Coordinates of C-alpha atoms in Angstrom, one line a residue:
Chain U
X84 CA 71.3 177.9 147.4
X85 CA 73.7 180.3 148.7
X86 CA 74.7 180.6 152.2
X87 CA 73.5 184.1 153.7
X88 CA 76.9 185.8 154.6
X89 CA 77.5 187.2 158.2
X90 CA 78.1 190.5 156.5
X91 CA 74.6 190.3 154.9
X92 CA 73.0 189.4 158.3
X93 CA 74.8 192.5 160.0
X94 CA 73.3 194.8 157.9
X95 CA 69.8 193.2 157.9
X96 CA 69.7 193.3 161.6
X97 CA 70.9 197.0 161.9
X98 CA 68.8 198.2 159.1
X99 CA 65.7 199.2 160.9
X100 CA 67.4 201.2 163.6
X101 CA 69.7 202.8 161.2
X102 CA 66.9 203.7 158.8
X103 CA 65.1 205.3 161.8
X104 CA 68.3 207.4 162.7
X105 CA 68.8 208.6 159.1
X106 CA 65.2 209.6 158.4
X107 CA 64.3 210.8 161.8
X108 CA 67.6 212.2 163.1
X109 CA 70.3 212.6 160.6
X110 CA 68.2 214.2 157.8
X111 CA 66.5 216.7 160.1
X112 CA 69.8 217.8 161.5
X113 CA 71.2 218.3 158.1
X114 CA 68.0 220.4 157.5
X115 CA 68.9 222.5 160.5
X116 CA 72.4 222.9 159.1
X117 CA 70.9 224.0 155.9
X118 CA 68.5 226.4 157.5
X119 CA 71.2 228.0 159.4
X120 CA 72.8 229.1 156.3
X121 CA 70.0 230.0 154.1
X122 CA 67.5 231.8 156.4
X123 CA 66.7 234.6 156.2
X124 CA 69.2 234.8 153.5
X125 CA 72.0 232.8 152.0
X126 CA 75.5 233.1 153.7
X127 CA 77.0 233.0 157.0
X128 CA 75.0 236.0 158.4
X129 CA 73.5 234.1 161.3
X130 CA 76.8 232.8 162.6
X131 CA 78.3 236.4 162.5
X132 CA 75.4 237.8 164.4
X133 CA 75.6 234.6 166.9
X134 CA 79.5 235.6 167.5
X135 CA 78.7 239.3 167.7
X136 CA 75.9 238.9 170.2
X137 CA 76.7 239.4 173.8
X138 CA 73.3 237.7 174.9
X139 CA 74.5 234.6 173.1
X140 CA 77.9 234.7 174.7
X141 CA 76.3 235.1 177.9
X142 CA 74.1 232.1 177.4
X143 CA 76.9 229.8 176.3
X144 CA 78.9 230.9 179.3
X145 CA 75.9 230.2 181.7
X146 CA 75.6 226.8 179.8
X147 CA 79.0 225.6 180.5
X148 CA 79.1 227.0 183.9
X149 CA 75.9 225.4 184.8
X150 CA 76.8 222.1 183.1
X151 CA 80.3 222.1 185.0
X152 CA 78.9 222.7 188.4
X153 CA 76.1 220.2 187.9
X154 CA 78.9 217.6 186.7
X155 CA 81.0 218.5 189.9
X156 CA 77.9 218.1 192.2
X157 CA 76.8 214.9 190.4
X158 CA 80.4 213.5 190.8
X159 CA 80.9 214.1 194.6
X160 CA 77.3 212.9 195.6
X161 CA 77.2 210.2 193.1
X162 CA 80.7 208.9 194.0
X163 CA 79.7 208.5 197.8
X164 CA 76.5 206.9 197.1
X165 CA 78.1 204.3 194.5
X166 CA 81.0 203.7 196.9
X167 CA 78.7 202.9 199.9
X168 CA 76.5 200.7 197.7
X169 CA 79.3 199.0 196.0
X170 CA 81.5 198.4 199.2
X171 CA 79.2 197.9 202.1
X172 CA 77.2 194.4 202.0
X173 CA 73.6 195.3 203.5
X174 CA 70.3 194.0 203.1
X175 CA 69.5 197.5 202.0
X176 CA 71.6 197.2 199.1
X177 CA 68.5 196.2 196.5
X178 CA 66.3 199.3 198.0
X179 CA 69.4 201.7 197.4
X180 CA 69.5 200.6 194.0
X181 CA 65.9 200.8 193.4
X182 CA 66.1 204.5 194.6
X183 CA 68.8 205.2 192.5
X184 CA 66.9 203.9 189.4
X185 CA 63.4 205.2 190.6
X186 CA 63.9 208.8 189.1
X187 CA 64.2 207.2 185.7
X188 CA 60.6 206.0 185.8
X189 CA 59.3 209.5 186.6
X190 CA 59.4 212.2 183.9
X191 CA 61.9 214.9 184.0
X192 CA 59.0 217.3 183.8
X193 CA 57.4 216.0 187.1
X194 CA 60.6 216.0 188.9
X195 CA 61.3 219.7 187.9
X196 CA 57.9 220.7 189.0
X197 CA 58.4 219.0 192.2
X198 CA 61.3 221.1 193.1
X199 CA 59.2 224.2 192.2
X200 CA 56.8 223.0 195.0
X201 CA 59.9 222.6 197.4
X202 CA 61.9 225.6 196.6
X203 CA 59.1 228.3 195.9
X204 CA 58.9 231.5 197.9
X205 CA 56.4 229.7 200.2
X206 CA 57.5 226.3 199.2
X207 CA 58.3 223.5 201.7
X208 CA 61.8 224.5 202.4
X209 CA 61.2 228.1 203.1
X210 CA 58.1 227.4 205.1
X211 CA 60.0 224.8 207.3
X212 CA 62.9 227.2 207.7
X213 CA 60.7 230.1 208.7
X214 CA 58.5 227.8 211.1
X215 CA 61.6 226.7 212.7
X216 CA 62.7 230.3 213.0
X217 CA 65.9 230.1 211.2
X218 CA 64.8 232.8 208.6
X219 CA 62.6 235.8 208.6
X220 CA 62.1 236.4 204.9
X221 CA 61.9 233.5 202.2
X222 CA 65.3 232.5 200.6
X223 CA 65.4 232.9 197.0
X224 CA 66.0 229.3 196.1
X225 CA 64.5 229.3 192.4
X226 CA 64.4 231.5 189.5
X227 CA 68.1 231.8 189.8
X228 CA 71.1 229.6 189.1
X229 CA 71.0 228.0 192.4
X230 CA 67.5 226.5 191.9
X231 CA 68.6 225.4 188.5
X232 CA 71.6 223.6 190.0
X233 CA 69.8 221.9 192.7
X234 CA 67.3 220.5 190.4
X235 CA 70.0 219.6 187.7
X236 CA 72.2 217.8 190.0
X237 CA 69.2 215.8 191.2
X238 CA 68.0 215.0 187.6
X239 CA 71.5 214.1 186.6
X240 CA 72.6 212.1 189.6
X241 CA 71.5 208.6 188.2
X242 CA 73.7 209.2 185.3
X243 CA 76.7 209.7 187.5
X244 CA 76.0 206.9 189.8
X245 CA 75.3 204.1 187.5
X246 CA 78.3 204.0 185.5
X247 CA 80.4 204.6 188.8
X248 CA 78.7 201.8 190.4
X249 CA 79.1 199.4 187.5
X250 CA 82.7 200.2 187.6
X251 CA 83.2 199.9 191.5
X252 CA 81.2 196.6 191.6
X253 CA 84.0 195.1 189.3
X254 CA 86.8 196.0 191.7
X255 CA 87.6 193.2 194.1
X256 CA 88.0 194.1 197.6
X257 CA 91.3 192.3 197.8
X258 CA 93.2 195.1 196.4
X259 CA 92.4 197.5 199.5
X260 CA 93.0 194.5 201.7
X261 CA 96.4 193.8 200.0
X262 CA 97.3 197.6 200.5
X263 CA 96.5 197.6 204.1
X264 CA 98.3 194.2 204.7
X265 CA 101.4 195.7 203.1
X266 CA 101.2 198.5 205.4
X267 CA 98.7 201.5 204.1
X268 CA 96.2 203.2 206.3
X269 CA 92.7 203.0 205.2
X270 CA 92.8 206.5 203.6
X271 CA 96.2 205.6 201.8
X272 CA 94.7 202.4 200.5
X273 CA 91.7 204.2 199.2
X274 CA 93.5 207.2 197.7
X275 CA 96.6 205.2 196.0
X276 CA 94.8 201.8 195.3
X277 CA 91.1 202.2 195.1
X278 CA 90.6 205.7 193.6
X279 CA 92.8 205.1 190.4
X280 CA 90.8 202.1 189.6
X281 CA 87.4 204.0 189.8
X282 CA 88.7 206.6 187.3
X283 CA 87.1 205.0 184.3
X284 CA 83.7 204.9 185.9
X285 CA 84.3 208.5 187.1
X286 CA 85.2 209.8 183.4
X287 CA 82.2 208.0 182.2
X288 CA 79.9 209.6 184.6
X289 CA 81.5 212.8 184.3
X290 CA 81.4 212.8 180.4
X291 CA 77.6 211.6 180.3
X292 CA 76.5 214.1 182.9
X293 CA 78.2 217.1 181.1
X294 CA 77.2 216.4 177.7
X295 CA 73.7 215.8 178.8
X296 CA 73.8 218.9 180.9
X297 CA 74.9 221.0 177.9
X298 CA 71.8 220.5 176.2
X299 CA 69.4 220.2 178.8
X300 CA 66.1 222.2 178.5
X301 CA 63.2 221.6 180.7
X302 CA 64.7 221.7 184.2
X303 CA 66.7 225.1 183.7
X304 CA 63.5 226.5 182.0
X305 CA 61.2 225.7 184.8
X306 CA 63.6 226.4 187.8
X307 CA 65.4 229.5 186.1
X308 CA 62.0 231.1 185.4
X309 CA 63.6 232.8 182.3
X310 CA 66.4 234.4 184.2
X311 CA 68.9 231.5 183.7
X312 CA 69.0 231.3 180.0
X313 CA 70.9 228.2 178.9
X314 CA 71.4 227.7 175.3
X315 CA 68.5 225.3 174.5
X316 CA 66.2 227.8 176.2
X317 CA 67.7 230.6 174.1
X318 CA 67.2 228.7 171.1
X319 CA 63.5 228.1 171.8
X320 CA 63.3 231.8 172.4
X321 CA 64.6 232.5 169.1
X322 CA 62.4 230.1 167.3
X323 CA 59.2 230.4 169.2
X324 CA 59.1 234.2 170.0
X325 CA 61.0 235.8 167.2
X326 CA 60.6 233.1 164.7
X327 CA 64.2 233.6 164.0
X328 CA 64.7 230.0 162.4
X329 CA 68.1 231.0 160.9
X330 CA 69.6 232.1 164.2
X331 CA 68.1 229.4 166.2
X332 CA 69.5 226.7 163.9
X333 CA 72.9 228.5 163.9
X334 CA 72.9 228.2 167.6
X335 CA 71.9 224.6 167.5
X336 CA 74.7 223.9 165.3
X337 CA 77.0 225.7 167.5
X338 CA 75.8 223.7 170.5
X339 CA 76.3 220.4 168.5
X340 CA 79.9 221.7 167.7
X341 CA 80.5 222.6 171.2
X342 CA 79.5 219.1 172.6
X343 CA 81.6 217.4 169.9
X344 CA 84.5 219.5 171.0
X345 CA 84.0 218.4 174.7
X346 CA 84.2 214.7 173.6
X347 CA 87.1 215.4 171.4
X348 CA 89.0 217.0 174.2
X349 CA 88.1 214.3 176.6
X350 CA 89.1 211.9 173.9
X351 CA 92.8 213.1 174.2
X352 CA 92.9 212.3 177.9
X353 CA 90.9 209.1 178.1
X354 CA 90.0 206.2 176.2
X355 CA 86.4 206.9 175.1
X356 CA 85.9 203.4 173.6
X357 CA 86.6 201.7 176.6
X358 CA 84.6 204.1 178.7
X359 CA 81.5 204.3 176.6
X360 CA 81.5 200.6 175.1
X361 CA 83.0 198.4 177.7
X362 CA 81.2 198.0 180.9
X363 CA 83.1 195.6 183.2
Chain B
X281 CA 115.7 171.6 210.0
X282 CA 114.2 171.9 213.4
X283 CA 113.2 174.9 215.3
X284 CA 113.6 175.3 219.0
X285 CA 110.4 176.5 220.4
X286 CA 112.1 178.4 223.2
X287 CA 110.9 181.8 222.1
X288 CA 108.1 181.7 219.4
X289 CA 107.9 184.7 217.1
X290 CA 104.2 184.5 216.8
X291 CA 101.7 183.0 219.3
X292 CA 98.2 182.3 219.1
X293 CA 96.1 181.5 222.2
X294 CA 92.9 180.2 222.4
X295 CA 91.6 181.7 219.2
X296 CA 87.7 181.6 218.6
X297 CA 85.8 182.8 215.6
X298 CA 82.1 182.0 215.1
X299 CA 80.2 182.7 212.1
X300 CA 76.6 182.3 213.4
X301 CA 76.6 178.7 214.7
X302 CA 79.7 177.7 212.7
X303 CA 83.0 177.5 214.4
X304 CA 85.5 178.8 211.8
X305 CA 88.3 178.7 214.6
X306 CA 87.6 176.6 217.7
X307 CA 89.9 177.2 220.5
X308 CA 93.1 177.1 218.5
X309 CA 96.5 177.3 219.9
X310 CA 99.6 177.8 217.8
X311 CA 103.1 178.7 218.1
X312 CA 105.4 179.8 215.2
X313 CA 109.2 179.7 215.7
X314 CA 111.4 182.4 214.0
X315 CA 112.7 181.3 210.5
X316 CA 110.3 178.4 210.3
X317 CA 108.2 177.4 207.3
X318 CA 104.8 176.7 208.6
X319 CA 101.9 175.4 206.6
X320 CA 98.4 175.6 207.6
X321 CA 96.9 172.6 205.6
X322 CA 93.1 171.8 205.5
X323 CA 90.1 171.1 203.2
X324 CA 87.9 174.3 202.3
X325 CA 86.0 175.3 205.4
X326 CA 88.7 174.0 207.8
X327 CA 89.5 177.4 209.0
X328 CA 93.0 177.6 207.6
X329 CA 92.1 180.8 205.8
X330 CA 90.3 182.3 208.7
X331 CA 93.3 181.7 211.0
X332 CA 95.7 183.4 208.4
X333 CA 93.2 186.3 208.3
X334 CA 93.2 186.6 211.8
X335 CA 96.9 186.8 212.0
X336 CA 96.9 189.4 209.3
X337 CA 94.2 191.4 210.9
X338 CA 91.5 191.1 208.4
X339 CA 89.3 189.0 211.0
X340 CA 88.5 190.0 214.3
X341 CA 88.6 187.1 216.7
X342 CA 85.6 186.7 219.1
X343 CA 88.1 185.4 221.7
X344 CA 91.8 184.7 222.2
X345 CA 95.0 186.5 221.7
X346 CA 97.7 186.9 219.2
X347 CA 101.1 188.0 220.0
X348 CA 104.1 188.8 217.7
X349 CA 107.5 189.3 219.5
X350 CA 105.7 189.2 222.9
X351 CA 103.5 192.2 222.0
X352 CA 99.9 191.8 222.0
X353 CA 98.5 192.6 218.3
X354 CA 95.1 191.0 218.8
X355 CA 93.3 194.3 218.1
X356 CA 95.9 196.2 216.0
X357 CA 94.7 197.1 212.3
X358 CA 96.2 195.2 209.4
X359 CA 98.8 197.9 208.4
X360 CA 100.3 198.0 212.1
X361 CA 101.3 194.4 212.0
X362 CA 104.2 194.4 209.9
X363 CA 103.7 191.2 207.9
X364 CA 104.4 190.7 204.5
X365 CA 101.5 189.2 202.4
X366 CA 101.0 187.2 199.3
X367 CA 97.4 186.9 198.4
X368 CA 95.5 184.5 196.6
X369 CA 95.3 185.8 193.0
X370 CA 98.1 187.9 193.8
X371 CA 96.2 191.3 194.1
X372 CA 98.9 193.3 192.2
X373 CA 97.5 196.9 192.0
X374 CA 96.4 197.1 188.3
X375 CA 97.0 200.9 188.0
X376 CA 100.6 200.5 189.0
X377 CA 103.6 199.4 187.2
X378 CA 105.6 196.3 188.5
X379 CA 108.0 198.5 190.1
X380 CA 105.3 200.8 191.9
X381 CA 103.7 197.6 193.1
X382 CA 107.0 196.5 194.8
X383 CA 107.7 200.0 195.9
X384 CA 104.3 200.4 197.5
X385 CA 105.1 199.1 201.0
X386 CA 108.3 201.1 201.4
X387 CA 106.4 204.3 200.0
X388 CA 103.7 203.9 202.5
X389 CA 106.5 203.5 205.2
X390 CA 107.8 206.8 203.9
X391 CA 111.3 205.6 203.1
X392 CA 113.8 207.5 201.3
X393 CA 113.4 207.6 197.3
X394 CA 117.1 206.3 197.0
X395 CA 116.5 203.4 199.3
X396 CA 113.0 202.7 197.6
X397 CA 114.7 202.5 194.3
X398 CA 117.5 200.2 195.5
X399 CA 115.4 198.0 197.5
X400 CA 112.9 197.5 194.6
X401 CA 115.3 196.6 192.2
X402 CA 117.0 194.1 194.8
X403 CA 113.8 192.3 195.4
X404 CA 112.7 192.3 191.6
X405 CA 116.2 190.8 190.8
X406 CA 115.8 188.1 193.6
X407 CA 112.7 186.7 191.9
X408 CA 114.1 187.2 188.5
X409 CA 111.7 190.0 187.4
X410 CA 114.3 192.9 187.1
X411 CA 113.6 193.1 183.5
X412 CA 109.8 193.7 183.8
X413 CA 109.9 196.6 186.2
X414 CA 108.2 198.9 183.9
X415 CA 105.4 196.5 182.8
X416 CA 101.9 196.7 184.0
X417 CA 100.5 193.7 185.9
X418 CA 98.0 192.5 183.2
X419 CA 101.0 192.2 180.8
X420 CA 102.5 189.5 182.8
X421 CA 101.7 185.8 183.0
X422 CA 100.4 184.1 186.1
X423 CA 103.9 182.8 187.4
X424 CA 105.4 186.3 186.7
X425 CA 102.6 188.1 188.6
X426 CA 103.2 185.4 191.4
X427 CA 106.9 186.4 191.6
X428 CA 106.1 190.1 191.7
X429 CA 103.5 189.7 194.5
X430 CA 106.3 187.8 196.5
X431 CA 108.8 190.6 195.7
X432 CA 106.2 193.2 197.0
X433 CA 105.5 191.1 200.0
X434 CA 109.2 191.0 201.1
X435 CA 110.3 194.4 200.0
X436 CA 110.0 196.2 203.3
X437 CA 112.0 193.3 204.9
X438 CA 109.2 191.7 207.2
X439 CA 110.2 189.0 209.6
X440 CA 107.1 187.1 208.9
X441 CA 105.5 186.5 205.5
X442 CA 101.9 185.4 205.2
X443 CA 101.0 183.5 202.0
X444 CA 97.6 182.7 201.3
X445 CA 97.4 179.7 198.6
X446 CA 99.9 181.6 196.3
X447 CA 100.3 178.9 193.9
X448 CA 96.8 177.7 193.5
X449 CA 96.1 179.4 190.2
X450 CA 99.0 178.1 188.6
X451 CA 99.3 175.1 186.4
X452 CA 100.9 172.0 187.7
X453 CA 104.4 172.2 186.3
X454 CA 104.8 175.9 186.9
X455 CA 103.6 175.2 190.4
X456 CA 106.1 172.3 191.1
X457 CA 108.9 174.9 189.7
X458 CA 107.7 177.6 192.1
X459 CA 107.6 175.2 195.1
X460 CA 111.3 174.8 194.6
X461 CA 112.0 178.6 194.4
X462 CA 109.8 179.4 197.4
X463 CA 111.7 176.8 199.3
X464 CA 115.1 178.2 198.5
X465 CA 113.9 181.9 198.7
X466 CA 112.7 180.9 202.5
X467 CA 116.3 179.5 203.3
X468 CA 117.9 182.4 201.6
X469 CA 116.0 185.1 203.5
X470 CA 115.9 183.4 206.8
X471 CA 112.2 184.8 207.2
X472 CA 109.4 183.2 208.8
X473 CA 106.7 181.7 206.3
X474 CA 103.3 181.0 207.3
X475 CA 101.8 179.3 204.2
X476 CA 98.2 178.5 203.7
X477 CA 97.1 175.6 201.0
X478 CA 94.7 172.9 200.5
X479 CA 97.2 171.0 198.4
X480 CA 98.9 168.3 200.4
X481 CA 101.7 167.8 198.1
X482 CA 102.7 171.3 198.2
X483 CA 102.5 171.2 202.1
X484 CA 104.7 168.2 202.2
X485 CA 107.4 169.4 199.7
X486 CA 107.9 172.8 201.4
X487 CA 107.1 172.8 204.9
X488 CA 109.3 172.5 208.1
X489 CA 105.9 171.9 210.0
X490 CA 102.5 171.1 208.8
X491 CA 99.4 172.1 210.8
X492 CA 96.4 170.2 209.6
X493 CA 93.2 171.8 210.2
X494 CA 89.5 170.5 210.2
X495 CA 86.3 172.2 211.2
X496 CA 88.2 175.1 212.9
X497 CA 90.5 172.5 215.1
X498 CA 94.0 171.6 214.8
X499 CA 94.0 168.0 214.0
X500 CA 97.6 167.1 214.3
X501 CA 101.0 169.0 213.6
X502 CA 104.4 168.0 212.9
X503 CA 107.3 167.6 210.4
X504 CA 106.1 166.3 206.8
X505 CA 107.6 162.9 207.3
X506 CA 106.2 162.4 210.8
X507 CA 102.7 163.4 209.7
X508 CA 102.6 161.2 206.7
X509 CA 104.3 158.0 208.6
X510 CA 102.5 158.6 211.9
X511 CA 98.9 159.9 211.3
X512 CA 96.9 159.8 214.4
X513 CA 93.4 160.1 212.8
X514 CA 91.6 158.6 209.9
X515 CA 91.2 162.3 208.6
X516 CA 94.9 162.9 208.5
X517 CA 95.7 159.5 207.2
X518 CA 93.1 160.1 204.5
X519 CA 93.9 163.7 203.8
X520 CA 97.7 163.6 203.6
X521 CA 98.2 161.0 200.8
X522 CA 96.0 158.0 200.5
X523 CA 95.4 155.2 202.9
X524 CA 93.6 151.9 203.1
X525 CA 91.6 151.6 206.4
X526 CA 91.1 148.3 208.0
X527 CA 88.9 148.0 211.2
X528 CA 90.5 145.0 213.0
X529 CA 90.1 143.3 216.4
X530 CA 93.1 143.1 218.7
X531 CA 93.6 139.5 219.8
X532 CA 96.9 139.6 221.4
X533 CA 100.1 141.3 222.1
X534 CA 103.8 140.5 222.0
X535 CA 106.2 143.3 223.2
X536 CA 105.5 146.0 220.5
X537 CA 103.6 143.6 218.1
X538 CA 99.8 143.7 218.2
X539 CA 98.1 140.7 216.8
X540 CA 95.0 141.7 214.8
X541 CA 92.1 140.0 212.9
X542 CA 90.0 141.6 210.6
X543 CA 87.4 139.7 208.2
X544 CA 89.2 136.6 207.8
X545 CA 92.7 138.1 207.7
X546 CA 95.2 137.9 210.5
X547 CA 98.2 139.9 210.7
X548 CA 100.7 141.4 213.0
X549 CA 101.1 145.1 213.4
X550 CA 104.3 147.0 215.1
X551 CA 103.1 149.8 217.4
X552 CA 104.0 151.6 220.5
X553 CA 100.2 152.1 221.0
X554 CA 99.2 150.6 224.1
X555 CA 95.7 149.2 223.1
X556 CA 94.0 146.6 225.2
X557 CA 93.5 143.2 224.0
X558 CA 89.9 142.8 222.8
X559 CA 89.6 146.4 221.7
X560 CA 88.9 147.4 218.1
X561 CA 91.5 149.3 216.3
X562 CA 91.6 151.1 213.0
X563 CA 94.5 150.5 211.0
X564 CA 95.7 152.7 208.3
X565 CA 97.9 151.1 205.4
X566 CA 99.6 153.4 202.8
X567 CA 99.1 152.0 199.1
X568 CA 102.9 152.1 198.6
X569 CA 103.6 150.0 201.5
X570 CA 101.6 147.2 200.0
X571 CA 103.4 144.6 198.0
X572 CA 101.9 142.7 195.2
X573 CA 103.0 139.3 194.1
X574 CA 102.1 136.0 192.5
X575 CA 99.4 134.1 194.4
X576 CA 100.8 132.4 197.5
X577 CA 103.8 134.4 197.9
X578 CA 102.3 137.0 200.3
X579 CA 99.9 137.1 203.2
X580 CA 96.5 137.6 201.7
X581 CA 95.1 136.3 198.5
X582 CA 93.1 138.7 196.3
X583 CA 92.1 139.6 192.8
X584 CA 93.1 142.5 190.6
X585 CA 89.9 144.6 189.9
X586 CA 91.5 147.8 188.5
X587 CA 94.7 149.1 187.1
X588 CA 95.7 152.6 186.4
X589 CA 99.1 153.2 184.9
X590 CA 100.8 156.5 185.9
X591 CA 104.2 156.4 184.3
X592 CA 106.5 155.9 187.2
X593 CA 103.9 154.3 189.4
X594 CA 101.1 152.0 188.9
X595 CA 97.9 152.3 190.9
X596 CA 96.0 148.9 191.4
X597 CA 92.7 148.1 193.1
X598 CA 92.7 144.6 194.5
X599 CA 89.8 142.9 196.1
X600 CA 90.2 140.6 199.2
X601 CA 87.3 138.4 200.2
X602 CA 87.0 139.8 203.5
X603 CA 88.5 143.1 203.5
X604 CA 87.1 144.5 200.2
X605 CA 89.0 146.8 197.9
X606 CA 92.6 147.8 198.6
X607 CA 94.5 150.3 196.8
X608 CA 98.1 149.3 196.0
X609 CA 100.8 151.6 194.5
X610 CA 103.8 149.9 193.0
X611 CA 106.8 151.1 191.1
X612 CA 106.3 149.9 187.4
X613 CA 109.8 149.2 187.0
X614 CA 110.1 146.5 189.6
X615 CA 106.8 144.5 189.7
X616 CA 107.6 140.8 189.1
X617 CA 104.0 140.5 187.7
X618 CA 102.1 142.5 185.3
X619 CA 98.7 143.3 187.2
X620 CA 95.7 143.3 184.9
X621 CA 92.0 143.0 185.9
X622 CA 90.9 139.5 187.0
X623 CA 94.5 138.5 187.8
X624 CA 94.8 136.2 191.0
X625 CA 97.6 137.7 193.1
X626 CA 98.6 138.1 196.9
X627 CA 99.4 141.1 198.7
X628 CA 101.3 141.8 202.0
X629 CA 103.3 144.4 203.8
X630 CA 105.8 144.8 206.6
X631 CA 104.8 144.7 210.2
X632 CA 105.7 148.4 210.6
X633 CA 103.6 149.5 207.6
X634 CA 100.5 149.8 209.6
X635 CA 99.5 152.7 211.7
X636 CA 97.0 152.4 214.6
X637 CA 94.7 155.4 214.5
X638 CA 93.0 157.0 217.3
X639 CA 89.1 156.8 217.2
X640 CA 87.6 160.0 215.5

């Protein structure tokens, strides 16, 4: 009887997942690529139209701007939360971790609707501010980019916190102690010794949030109220309202390429393999 | 080398640190002389690391005072205390090159760039790491990291260097080599070293003075030889080297010779201790001070029960009817007999080999 080789075992074990990926993801994506150059007629007409359309340009611009601001917001808020949880021993630490993870168990749809309840014209925030006498007329907190950003940052925050937290928990407190023992102030010790060690976590959080935000659909659609047209929503419009499968597909391909480009550029500056695969 | 205690560089008075009901430091007083190599020695939990952390400023004392050069630093933050520090596990900054690590204390002190460059090179050369300036810490071996940590600690010319178990992560041979280097570095620099370790050999080989701690209290302090030869308590006699303990009754006294009896063995002890006749005394006997010989030659008859050969020495456990097991350490090259389990022997010692211990 022959021994089953490790190589054979490897393929047996990954086959189910690989098959599902090929059948339900890669094959349909290739289908989209095909549609983008065959509908309504063969050729690159869709791409030409896409590049010529100022609406598409605007939508891409909004998409990248929203994704960038969301990323910066998540980075700042998330860094503070992760730093606090990782560096201060407290009985509340498990609770804090639970609060970070909790949003994962609630659907994005529900979380986005909650923001509508909070930010609407007569939502909780506006009512409270008016009752306390700070404002006369309700602030426009949604159906604009501000509303989209508030909800996006909230939804994306755990994706920023978790990689940074994992990274920070691996950093021994002796480095900061050493820095201070050698004459550095608390701030200098943080800036020149602690911060550089957290950059891998920061980079993986940033990449994760930015790439996810580029293709985000539900939250901008609900909070934007059709006024903040990010590219995913634009694609949905093309296909559902105008039945423009060709242009919709071409836009999907463009989004995929744009995302790939972001990763490619990121790879020039950071070691993606160590950021995305190794968790210390 | 002796150090006059006329003007201690560092003084600790009545230091107290509690963690809940545990006394990590229990009213500790300590003076450190300028230029001294002082070792804080004790088992884990003895308070030695807490004491060093309190000196460094990482632990706030519940009570007591620390003065450096006669100025009170009890409440000063670590960065204002101007100690050079070598940490357990080195704590070299992983994102900086060796050069930047060593330059770090100078940079935070805003020294001129040329001075930083010169001093960094000088320190790295001093620890023979000049060729490694551009490496990252993770590219170095443990011993090399240790050297860099040392260079970093002394780069800004501190007058006192605090070292927290700097050699504990290294293997035995390397540790022995670095002990010599540390010792010679100490005499070269003329800097005060305060060194924490749980390794008694390390403490004995390098220190001018050893302070032995237990349960947050100083048990005994003194030069290595004094401590080894004249331990005052069972703990010190047992922790610093090995000892055989004999509980004896004092039956008589003749000038500085005490006559003792313990379980069928009668012997004399030379001591300046003024114990009353009729009192109990606990005696400590170093294994290497015991002689082993053919039956009838020495004081007590015994039987070999175990032998452990260590190369230059040989450890023998002998059993005496009354006293029980005694550990004998003899040089393998000079024993007249070949100890083997079951062999009948006799054991003896010089009158001044015994130390009378204080009751714990």
